[in-house]
């Protein structure tokens, strides 16, 4: 008998006499905040900042200048660009050399390690937890892109992308895509359970809320 | 410490040494009290916590009742998405599968994400025996590995080390494993984190094989989920060409929607955060993104035995948050090593004896490593009634040969409670000789118990005696008020 068959047989024998458990209940809240979209976006900004992300807000017209300033202020001389990022976004970023991550010839991990910053969009953002979700779609890039450079600037392109809670977020996401949930910059609590920002992921996370 | 739990002494002996280590006790007290208060605040933000907890419990109970169905669904969807599923009945089989997979790549080193399952099966030691070096990349696991130490907490395996000790370990040991610690390394946590970043970066960039566990596996989609903080998980899950995930069979959840419950329960219970910094979800392999080869090793290793126990099976609901460790008065004093397995604290006291059986001294002693105060049950996000399982396991241990002292003590107590006159005489005798009582009992099994505890001071009068003095008359009924 294979281990697969043996394990399945052991499971069936173990629960053979067990009663059917009570049905799953889903009477928890679908959100813990009022249905006021402006307040939900404010809460997102507040919770991102609480976990040490730097939050900026601007209009769509102001976005290129703001992104250029963030790269300059960080001292970035190079920036990784995911395929599908709106070209207007980095139109003003003249000080940083742009490295497009071409799917035909993707940047290697070592190349990414030598690049100062990465600018991406995101799929959605979750206000209650201060979370950005990337699904490797256009303008977001593959997972390594937002991991290896030390400075990640993530644009939440429109207020429509902001949801209040996990029960609102989960149905919007496609499980077949690789997903990265980001709630603040890399951190650890491994030394005396004291939170320290900045270990292996980008040590600086900047979030731009547009709209 | 030799990096193995084999031959560990029983809990009372191990705890004896630990409770005398004042630095260990201070480290543990500081860390557990810090996280305890933070957790209470994070949970307090959700006014439907009790409802979420009940939902989590019911989802897990339903999964366990139909575990065969959900595992087959999971296998189907992982396979359809380009992954390969392996089944391992025990630790030896799981280690063999992983070693063969690594050897098939031609590599001799792997980078690892912190994983309880791979600690449970002793994967690093098994790989070392095959000439494969496994690099732990979680900061606390790195501290443990460099210090040739054992983990003592589920979430923070180096909780027993303070910043000064960590600095010394990094300064002395990093060079042997790769890039040395920076000159003049201080004990500031930010500097220590920076030293770990520099030490591990080269390993991440060159790694061809990653090994992980998983927090959740979704049956209906074939998705695996890893929650973490540092980004070392993302590195191991994303950069290598081959990814091997070793996951206990009880980690499966039926539906994608179930994540909305567990991603609320886990981070707030574990690191006391609204959400952990990074969560990675992947389904099989993706063209041009992440590993080209993905292998899932489904691990039994005693879980089906646990599932067969009517009372004990609820332990399989555990999501490894470690909230029960942080509130436990016994854990706070004894530390994690005394539990003799990768699963310390209250959850270890009920999980380890079920996974491994109770034939060894340490495993048989674990159900007694608790005061049954119930704090663990209060904070458990999936409502595991740990005291109930402890009592159930105590009955099992007491029923097996070789535990005469425990049984004798229980039988003696039973006899006294059934013979009130004898009990009264015993109490009076104890009280009358109070001044002569030692703080420690001198001999045999009672000595082991009292070496780490002061015997309580006996009151001048027993409760029974006090009651009889004060309640000789039946209580007077209150005067009726007009």
XYZ file of C-alpha atoms in Angstrom:
693
model
C 0.000 0.000 0.000
C 1.358 3.458 -0.871
C 1.734 6.035 1.902
C -0.977 8.035 0.174
C -3.454 5.175 0.450
C -2.310 4.330 3.964
C -2.774 7.905 5.214
C -6.206 8.213 3.580
C -7.250 4.860 5.085
C -6.038 5.925 8.538
C -7.988 9.196 8.278
C -11.171 7.347 7.293
C -10.785 4.881 10.153
C -10.051 7.692 12.633
C -13.226 9.662 11.903
C -15.529 6.783 10.989
C -17.523 7.084 14.221
C -17.198 10.867 14.622
C -20.457 12.807 14.467
C -21.016 15.397 11.745
C -19.769 18.701 13.233
C -22.054 21.748 13.408
C -22.287 23.812 10.198
C -19.765 26.599 9.553
C -21.078 29.975 10.694
C -20.136 33.195 8.920
C -21.983 35.722 11.070
C -18.793 37.731 11.693
C -18.669 41.316 10.467
C -17.991 42.044 6.803
C -16.308 45.257 8.005
C -15.501 46.922 11.331
C -15.884 50.472 10.003
C -18.788 52.478 8.608
C -19.505 52.371 4.893
C -17.984 55.818 4.246
C -15.381 55.529 1.512
C -13.410 58.655 2.406
C -13.121 57.426 5.989
C -12.020 53.993 4.762
C -9.205 55.569 2.708
C -8.184 57.664 5.742
C -8.079 54.496 7.840
C -5.843 52.830 5.247
C -3.433 55.761 5.423
C -3.470 55.692 9.215
C -2.848 51.937 9.506
C -0.096 51.940 6.866
C 1.660 54.736 8.749
C 1.188 52.933 12.058
C 3.367 50.099 10.698
C 6.001 52.564 9.455
C 5.079 52.848 5.782
C 5.502 56.423 4.500
C 2.164 57.548 3.105
C 1.677 60.288 0.496
C -1.533 61.527 -1.115
C -1.871 63.324 -4.447
C -4.049 63.808 -7.493
C -3.422 61.901 -10.698
C -1.897 65.025 -12.286
C 0.543 65.418 -9.398
C 1.669 61.766 -9.434
C 4.654 61.978 -11.862
C 6.229 64.887 -9.970
C 5.662 63.192 -6.621
C 7.223 59.895 -7.779
C 10.215 61.797 -9.173
C 10.647 63.589 -5.842
C 10.400 60.348 -3.793
C 13.132 58.719 -5.891
C 15.341 61.801 -5.622
C 14.802 62.126 -1.872
C 15.801 58.484 -1.425
C 18.948 59.110 -3.470
C 17.921 56.522 -6.061
C 19.966 56.411 -9.235
C 18.202 53.351 -10.654
C 14.621 52.096 -10.585
C 13.105 48.762 -11.618
C 9.958 49.076 -13.706
C 7.357 46.314 -14.092
C 5.821 45.742 -17.512
C 2.513 47.577 -17.872
C 3.343 50.458 -15.530
C 1.640 53.584 -16.989
C 4.411 55.443 -18.822
C 3.245 58.799 -17.449
C 4.037 57.748 -13.875
C 7.819 57.881 -14.299
C 7.844 60.569 -17.018
C 9.347 63.119 -14.631
C 11.839 60.765 -12.954
C 14.858 61.877 -14.921
C 17.435 61.347 -12.174
C 16.967 57.560 -11.998
C 17.916 55.117 -14.726
C 14.885 52.953 -15.545
C 15.288 49.159 -15.841
C 12.237 47.554 -17.440
C 11.722 43.956 -16.312
C 11.200 42.486 -19.757
C 9.461 39.057 -19.547
C 11.616 37.895 -22.489
C 14.794 38.839 -20.641
C 13.947 39.277 -16.964
C 16.336 41.022 -14.568
C 18.357 38.524 -12.522
C 18.236 38.562 -8.722
C 21.770 40.011 -8.689
C 20.774 42.764 -11.102
C 17.775 43.578 -8.909
C 20.066 43.652 -5.877
C 22.056 46.443 -7.532
C 18.931 48.540 -8.307
C 17.984 51.181 -5.741
C 14.181 51.346 -6.038
C 11.103 49.789 -7.598
C 7.827 51.527 -8.471
C 4.626 49.468 -8.845
C 0.878 49.632 -8.637
C -1.211 47.115 -6.687
C -4.365 45.024 -7.094
C -6.223 46.257 -3.977
C -5.550 47.767 -0.558
C -7.224 46.763 2.720
C -7.889 49.603 5.171
C -8.505 47.762 8.450
C -5.180 45.969 8.304
C -3.130 48.531 6.353
C -2.396 45.990 3.628
C -1.433 46.261 -0.065
C -2.121 43.207 -2.227
C -0.110 42.649 -5.424
C -1.178 39.933 -7.862
C 1.613 40.152 -10.468
C -0.742 41.857 -12.906
C 0.178 44.758 -15.244
C 2.168 47.468 -13.487
C 2.964 45.166 -10.544
C 5.464 42.702 -11.948
C 6.638 39.333 -10.708
C 7.183 38.808 -6.996
C 10.972 39.208 -6.942
C 10.690 42.736 -8.318
C 9.154 44.183 -5.134
C 11.378 42.094 -2.890
C 15.041 42.545 -3.725
C 15.403 46.361 -4.165
C 15.616 48.138 -0.805
C 13.036 50.865 -1.607
C 9.493 50.076 -2.798
C 7.117 52.815 -3.927
C 3.607 51.390 -4.324
C 0.861 53.433 -5.958
C -2.784 52.856 -5.061
C -4.015 54.301 -8.337
C -7.618 55.008 -7.464
C -9.865 55.059 -4.429
C -11.868 52.217 -6.028
C -8.977 49.892 -5.200
C -9.411 50.451 -1.462
C -11.650 48.051 0.465
C -12.426 48.153 4.176
C -11.786 44.627 5.375
C -10.597 41.081 4.756
C -14.091 39.726 4.041
C -14.384 42.404 1.341
C -10.910 41.764 -0.065
C -10.717 37.969 -0.304
C -13.535 37.501 -2.904
C -11.883 40.070 -5.195
C -8.618 38.135 -5.423
C -7.769 35.429 -7.955
C -6.227 32.450 -6.175
C -4.566 31.189 -9.347
C -2.255 34.242 -9.464
C 0.829 34.562 -7.226
C -0.177 36.987 -4.466
C 1.947 39.134 -2.161
C 0.303 40.878 0.760
C 2.381 43.736 2.165
C 1.560 45.436 5.484
C 4.372 47.872 6.159
C 8.076 47.380 5.477
C 9.972 44.243 6.391
C 10.100 43.837 10.179
C 11.046 41.422 12.921
C 10.060 40.898 16.534
C 12.646 38.185 17.077
C 14.816 40.135 19.488
C 13.012 40.322 22.836
C 9.668 40.537 20.966
C 10.430 44.155 20.188
C 9.437 45.216 16.647
C 12.317 46.409 14.445
C 11.708 47.543 10.865
C 13.989 46.406 8.088
C 15.334 42.931 7.585
C 15.288 41.188 4.193
C 12.493 42.855 2.245
C 12.531 46.531 1.229
C 13.417 48.519 4.331
C 11.592 51.566 3.047
C 7.986 51.256 1.860
C 6.337 54.364 0.437
C 2.662 54.298 -0.494
C 1.039 56.862 -2.748
C -2.745 57.174 -2.507
C -4.084 58.812 -5.661
C -7.432 60.594 -5.784
C 22.513 21.789 23.590
C 23.322 19.544 20.684
C 20.590 20.481 18.247
C 18.485 17.429 19.019
C 15.658 16.650 21.400
C 16.557 12.944 21.623
C 17.182 11.741 25.141
C 15.817 14.909 26.736
C 15.021 14.493 30.437
C 11.404 14.482 31.623
C 9.761 17.864 32.111
C 10.325 18.083 35.911
C 14.097 17.554 35.585
C 14.452 19.920 32.627
C 12.276 22.544 34.283
C 14.355 22.316 37.453
C 17.425 23.556 35.636
C 15.469 26.170 33.712
C 13.736 27.714 36.702
C 17.125 28.222 38.384
C 18.440 30.131 35.364
C 17.579 33.668 36.436
C 18.650 35.228 33.133
C 16.423 32.833 31.178
C 13.495 33.613 33.465
C 14.041 37.347 33.097
C 14.239 37.094 29.271
C 11.070 35.042 29.133
C 9.153 37.198 31.555
C 10.033 40.378 29.656
C 9.146 38.933 26.256
C 5.927 37.145 27.182
C 4.517 40.078 29.137
C 5.274 42.494 26.267
C 3.443 40.388 23.698
C 0.584 39.523 26.075
C -0.539 43.133 26.410
C -0.100 43.837 22.697
C -2.213 40.840 21.786
C -5.016 41.950 24.048
C -5.073 45.331 22.289
C -4.997 43.823 18.778
C -7.829 41.420 19.608
C -9.776 44.185 21.348
C -9.986 46.109 18.063
C -12.386 43.486 16.668
C -15.705 43.452 18.493
C -16.691 40.228 16.702
C -13.627 38.303 17.919
C -15.753 35.647 19.662
C -17.747 35.097 16.454
C -14.573 34.829 14.352
C -13.146 32.364 16.869
C -16.263 30.193 16.639
C -16.130 30.340 12.827
C -12.459 29.310 12.888
C -13.210 26.414 15.234
C -16.088 25.171 13.094
C -14.178 25.442 9.821
C -11.357 23.375 11.319
C -13.710 20.788 12.845
C -15.482 20.345 9.542
C -12.153 20.015 7.723
C -10.916 17.355 10.139
C -14.153 15.346 9.857
C -13.735 15.196 6.067
C -9.950 15.426 5.896
C -9.626 12.703 3.239
C -11.935 14.565 0.860
C -10.148 17.898 1.262
C -6.671 16.407 0.882
C -7.696 14.728 -2.367
C -9.145 18.026 -3.619
C -5.935 19.784 -2.663
C -3.833 17.183 -4.451
C -5.937 17.515 -7.595
C -5.615 21.310 -7.727
C -1.913 21.485 -6.851
C -1.201 18.923 -9.553
C -3.363 20.722 -12.125
C -1.408 23.933 -11.397
C 1.932 22.273 -12.154
C 2.980 21.098 -8.668
C 3.851 17.571 -7.520
C 2.285 16.110 -4.368
C 4.076 13.548 -2.180
C 2.650 11.742 0.867
C 4.821 10.934 3.888
C 3.546 8.603 6.608
C 6.295 9.528 9.066
C 9.357 11.689 9.624
C 11.782 9.254 8.009
C 9.737 9.069 4.825
C 9.355 12.863 4.615
C 13.091 13.378 5.119
C 13.876 10.752 2.468
C 11.555 12.460 -0.041
C 13.076 15.905 0.566
C 16.663 14.628 0.423
C 15.958 12.811 -2.866
C 14.358 15.930 -4.353
C 17.325 18.088 -3.375
C 19.814 15.541 -4.689
C 17.921 15.393 -7.999
C 18.717 19.100 -8.478
C 22.438 18.442 -7.955
C 22.578 21.085 -5.203
C 24.218 20.664 -1.792
C 22.604 23.576 0.029
C 19.060 24.834 0.604
C 17.604 27.988 2.146
C 14.786 27.465 4.634
C 11.773 29.416 5.808
C 10.959 28.817 9.446
C 8.756 25.738 9.611
C 7.476 23.793 12.605
C 6.874 20.672 10.506
C 10.498 20.457 9.343
C 11.710 20.899 12.929
C 9.335 18.174 14.047
C 10.826 15.709 11.551
C 14.451 16.803 12.122
C 14.921 17.672 8.450
C 18.110 19.715 8.849
C 19.902 16.829 10.571
C 18.618 14.341 7.995
C 19.836 16.549 5.137
C 23.210 17.053 6.840
C 23.622 13.267 6.929
C 23.252 13.314 3.136
C 25.808 16.107 2.739
C 23.224 18.856 2.234
C 23.495 22.072 4.268
C 20.204 23.722 5.268
C 20.475 27.432 6.060
C 17.803 28.767 8.405
C 16.863 32.296 7.328
C 14.358 33.476 9.948
C 16.245 35.776 12.317
C 15.413 33.775 15.426
C 16.112 30.462 13.675
C 19.436 31.887 12.550
C 20.256 32.775 16.164
C 19.358 29.220 17.193
C 21.321 27.620 14.345
C 24.442 29.756 14.826
C 24.325 29.158 18.589
C 24.012 25.357 18.110
C 20.911 25.700 20.222
C 17.291 24.493 20.194
C 14.189 26.611 19.543
C 12.150 27.414 22.650
C 9.092 29.211 21.276
C 6.885 28.624 18.217
C 6.925 32.198 16.968
C 10.202 33.447 18.436
C 12.480 30.403 18.660
C 15.266 32.432 20.327
C 13.005 34.038 22.942
C 15.359 32.679 25.619
C 18.191 34.880 24.287
C 18.507 38.579 25.061
C 20.136 41.139 22.783
C 23.556 40.863 24.422
C 23.657 37.108 23.965
C 22.527 37.479 20.334
C 25.304 39.991 19.668
C 27.890 37.567 21.063
C 26.568 34.652 18.984
C 26.635 36.726 15.774
C 30.096 38.111 16.459
C 31.541 34.663 17.220
C 29.704 32.371 14.828
C 28.647 34.158 11.631
C 32.079 33.827 10.017
C 31.919 30.039 10.239
C 28.650 29.950 8.212
C 29.393 32.686 5.671
C 29.765 36.456 5.771
C 31.105 37.499 9.200
C 29.335 39.984 11.465
C 30.315 43.647 10.932
C 33.238 44.925 13.028
C 32.147 46.485 16.309
C 28.619 45.006 16.181
C 26.460 46.506 18.955
C 23.498 44.914 20.717
C 20.977 47.367 19.244
C 18.171 45.263 17.680
C 18.370 47.345 14.453
C 22.116 46.617 14.139
C 21.559 42.924 14.811
C 18.835 42.810 12.134
C 21.202 44.567 9.708
C 23.917 41.993 10.440
C 21.450 39.202 9.615
C 20.426 40.985 6.403
C 23.999 41.204 5.199
C 24.886 37.657 6.280
C 21.937 36.045 4.473
C 21.656 38.170 1.326
C 24.383 36.280 -0.518
C 22.723 32.964 0.331
C 19.355 34.132 -0.999
C 20.828 35.384 -4.251
C 22.635 32.148 -5.055
C 20.066 29.665 -3.679
C 18.670 27.145 -6.143
C 16.457 25.201 -3.697
C 14.063 26.577 -1.057
C 12.373 24.559 1.701
C 9.291 25.811 3.547
C 6.238 24.798 5.502
C 2.880 26.505 5.094
C 0.336 28.112 7.387
C -2.650 27.158 5.227
C -3.417 25.099 2.119
C -6.661 25.765 0.250
C -8.344 22.598 -1.020
C -10.614 24.175 -3.642
C -7.794 26.117 -5.342
C -4.565 24.272 -4.463
C -3.106 27.477 -2.979
C -0.435 27.498 -0.248
C -0.119 30.412 2.181
C 2.929 31.484 4.202
C 2.689 34.391 6.649
C 5.897 36.043 7.859
C 7.485 39.327 8.853
C 11.046 39.659 7.668
C 10.921 38.911 3.945
C 13.145 35.840 4.308
C 10.049 33.808 3.496
C 9.466 35.753 0.285
C 13.140 35.259 -0.623
C 12.947 31.461 -0.144
C 9.552 31.117 -1.824
C 10.345 33.340 -4.809
C 14.025 33.290 -5.816
C 14.999 29.556 -5.960
C 14.288 27.383 -8.988
C 12.926 24.540 -6.879
C 10.591 24.888 -3.897
C 9.797 22.021 -1.520
C 7.058 22.598 1.072
C 6.577 20.137 3.932
C 3.133 20.582 5.478
C 1.096 18.670 8.075
C -2.101 17.199 6.657
C -4.200 19.174 9.164
C -3.178 22.516 7.591
C -5.727 22.232 4.779
C -8.745 24.573 4.656
C -11.711 23.819 2.390
C -12.338 27.170 0.704
C -10.603 30.345 -0.424
C -13.141 32.316 1.613
C -11.885 30.617 4.797
C -8.803 32.844 4.599
C -10.921 35.860 5.574
C -11.391 34.194 8.962
C -7.896 32.822 9.566
C -6.030 35.898 8.339
C -7.928 37.839 10.982
C -7.345 35.263 13.739
C -3.675 34.386 13.170
C -1.704 37.685 13.054
C -3.531 39.271 15.980
C -3.035 36.128 18.105
C 0.540 35.548 17.036
C 2.553 38.756 16.633
C -0.305 40.933 17.963
C -0.424 42.812 14.661
C -3.438 43.760 12.540
C -1.554 41.973 9.775
C 1.928 40.536 9.525
C 4.220 42.429 7.133
C 4.310 39.797 4.368
C 2.016 37.022 3.213
C 2.809 34.932 0.129
C 0.182 32.838 -1.664
C 1.031 30.577 -4.580
C -0.770 27.920 -6.566
C 1.490 25.355 -8.223
C 3.935 27.149 -10.491
C 3.550 30.378 -12.495
C 5.210 31.044 -15.842
C 8.037 33.542 -15.359
C 7.354 34.158 -11.654
C 8.994 32.168 -8.877
C 10.192 28.530 -8.789
C 9.840 26.369 -11.888
C 9.449 23.192 -9.809
C 7.135 22.959 -6.824
C 6.821 19.913 -4.560
C 4.333 19.569 -1.723
C 5.106 16.892 0.891
C 1.981 16.070 2.937
C 3.028 14.848 6.378
C 1.132 12.501 8.708
C 3.732 11.612 11.408
C 1.212 10.873 14.169
C -1.575 13.201 13.047
C -3.954 10.391 12.072
C -3.399 8.816 15.521
C -4.353 12.156 17.074
C -7.386 12.371 14.807
C -8.611 9.024 16.118
C -8.813 10.333 19.701
C -12.258 11.749 20.400
C -11.035 14.302 22.956
C -7.518 14.834 21.646
C -8.367 15.498 17.986
C -9.315 19.132 18.690
C -5.580 19.827 19.030
C -5.342 19.451 15.234
C -7.230 22.756 14.940
C -4.022 24.518 16.097
C -2.745 27.255 13.759
C 0.611 27.588 15.626
C 0.029 31.174 16.762
C 1.773 30.673 20.158
C -0.681 32.858 22.116
C -1.014 30.002 24.646
C 2.734 30.055 25.341
C 2.733 33.768 26.046
C 0.041 33.555 28.755
C 1.165 30.331 30.408
C 2.597 30.673 33.946
C 4.381 27.324 33.632
C 5.987 28.225 30.276
C 7.044 31.611 31.614
C 9.010 29.941 34.389
C 10.184 26.698 32.781
C 10.979 27.982 29.280
C 10.526 26.127 26.020
C 13.374 23.622 26.150
C 11.900 21.750 29.113
C 9.072 20.512 26.871
C 11.541 18.395 24.889
C 10.058 19.015 21.421
C 9.713 21.835 18.867
C 6.216 22.427 20.296
C 6.619 23.990 23.741
C 4.100 25.444 26.147
C 0.494 24.370 26.613
C 0.005 23.352 22.972
C 3.167 21.242 23.137
C 1.964 19.556 26.303
C -1.105 18.292 24.416
C 0.308 17.911 20.901
C 3.650 16.171 21.481
C 2.315 13.259 23.583
C -0.300 12.628 20.893
C 2.104 12.825 17.944
C 4.843 10.778 19.618
C 2.913 8.700 22.165
C 3.669 8.596 25.889
C 6.273 5.860 26.102
C 9.271 8.109 26.847
C 9.703 9.826 30.209
C 9.517 13.332 28.739
C 6.385 12.647 26.709
C 4.630 10.940 29.629
C 5.432 13.887 31.892
C 4.136 16.566 29.475
C 0.424 16.330 30.335
C 1.416 17.180 33.921
C 3.347 20.331 32.897
C 0.385 22.585 33.614
C -1.513 24.099 36.507
C -4.795 23.792 34.530
C -5.396 27.516 35.026
C -7.156 27.749 31.654
C -5.482 30.939 30.381
C -4.387 29.026 27.255
C -7.981 28.154 26.360
C -9.080 31.764 26.841
C -6.610 33.101 24.246
C -6.738 30.216 21.757
C -8.088 31.617 18.465
C -9.602 28.250 17.529
C -10.915 27.464 21.034
C -8.857 24.350 21.767
C -9.829 23.287 25.287
C -6.251 22.551 26.324
C -7.094 21.812 30.009
C -9.676 19.241 28.887
C -7.107 17.483 26.695
C -4.463 17.660 29.458
C -6.751 15.911 31.928
C -7.676 13.343 29.283
C -3.990 12.622 28.595
C -3.215 12.444 32.328
C -5.797 9.689 32.628
C -4.132 7.817 29.789
C -0.654 8.175 31.303
C -1.858 7.236 34.778
C -3.368 4.093 33.293
C -0.083 2.883 31.856
C 2.599 1.058 33.845
C 5.514 2.965 35.310
C 3.665 5.848 36.944
C 3.185 4.433 40.388
C 3.977 7.647 42.248
C 1.327 9.660 40.455
C -1.234 6.913 40.873
C -0.337 6.368 44.493
C -0.734 10.069 45.226
C -4.092 10.202 43.484
C -5.281 7.056 45.243
C -4.216 8.412 48.611
C -6.053 11.661 47.991
C -9.143 9.782 46.885
C -9.116 7.664 50.039
C -8.763 10.740 52.288
C -11.602 12.594 50.594
C -13.786 9.516 51.013
C -12.922 9.242 54.709
C -13.726 12.618 56.330
C -12.521 11.641 59.788
C -9.129 10.622 58.483
C -8.911 13.820 56.448
C -9.737 15.915 59.490
C -7.085 14.095 61.500
C -4.522 14.564 58.750
C -5.295 18.278 58.517
C -5.086 18.764 62.260
C -1.808 16.904 62.406
C -0.403 18.976 59.560
C -1.468 22.216 61.163
C -0.186 21.340 64.595
C 3.267 20.522 63.270
C 3.394 23.559 60.957
C 6.581 25.063 62.328
C 8.450 21.849 61.631
C 7.519 21.564 57.937
C 10.407 21.739 55.473
C 10.254 23.994 52.408
C 11.243 21.038 50.274
C 10.288 17.405 50.482
C 13.356 15.233 50.950
C 12.725 12.003 49.077
C 11.441 10.295 45.973
C 8.925 11.672 43.517
C 7.730 14.378 45.925
C 11.291 15.718 46.037
C 11.293 16.192 42.264
C 8.090 18.235 42.444
C 9.199 20.472 45.287
C 12.734 21.166 44.143
C 11.472 23.917 41.912
C 8.622 25.043 44.132
C 8.284 26.193 47.693
C 5.707 24.199 49.601
C 2.830 26.487 50.489
C 2.721 27.717 54.052
C 0.092 25.820 55.953
C -2.562 28.012 57.572
C -2.966 27.923 61.314
C -6.311 26.292 60.895
C -7.719 24.099 58.134
C -10.684 25.304 56.108
C -12.819 22.444 57.417
C -11.902 23.319 60.960
C -12.556 27.038 60.396
C -15.971 26.283 58.841
C -16.969 24.150 61.820
C -16.046 26.939 64.297
C -17.903 29.631 62.407
C -20.927 27.702 61.213
C -22.034 25.547 64.100
C -25.483 27.197 63.960
C -27.534 27.123 60.798
C -27.642 30.622 59.256
C -30.526 32.756 60.525
C -33.029 33.590 57.840
C -33.259 37.324 57.158
C -36.075 39.281 58.771
C -38.916 39.760 56.362
C -39.220 43.366 55.323
C -42.677 44.798 55.167
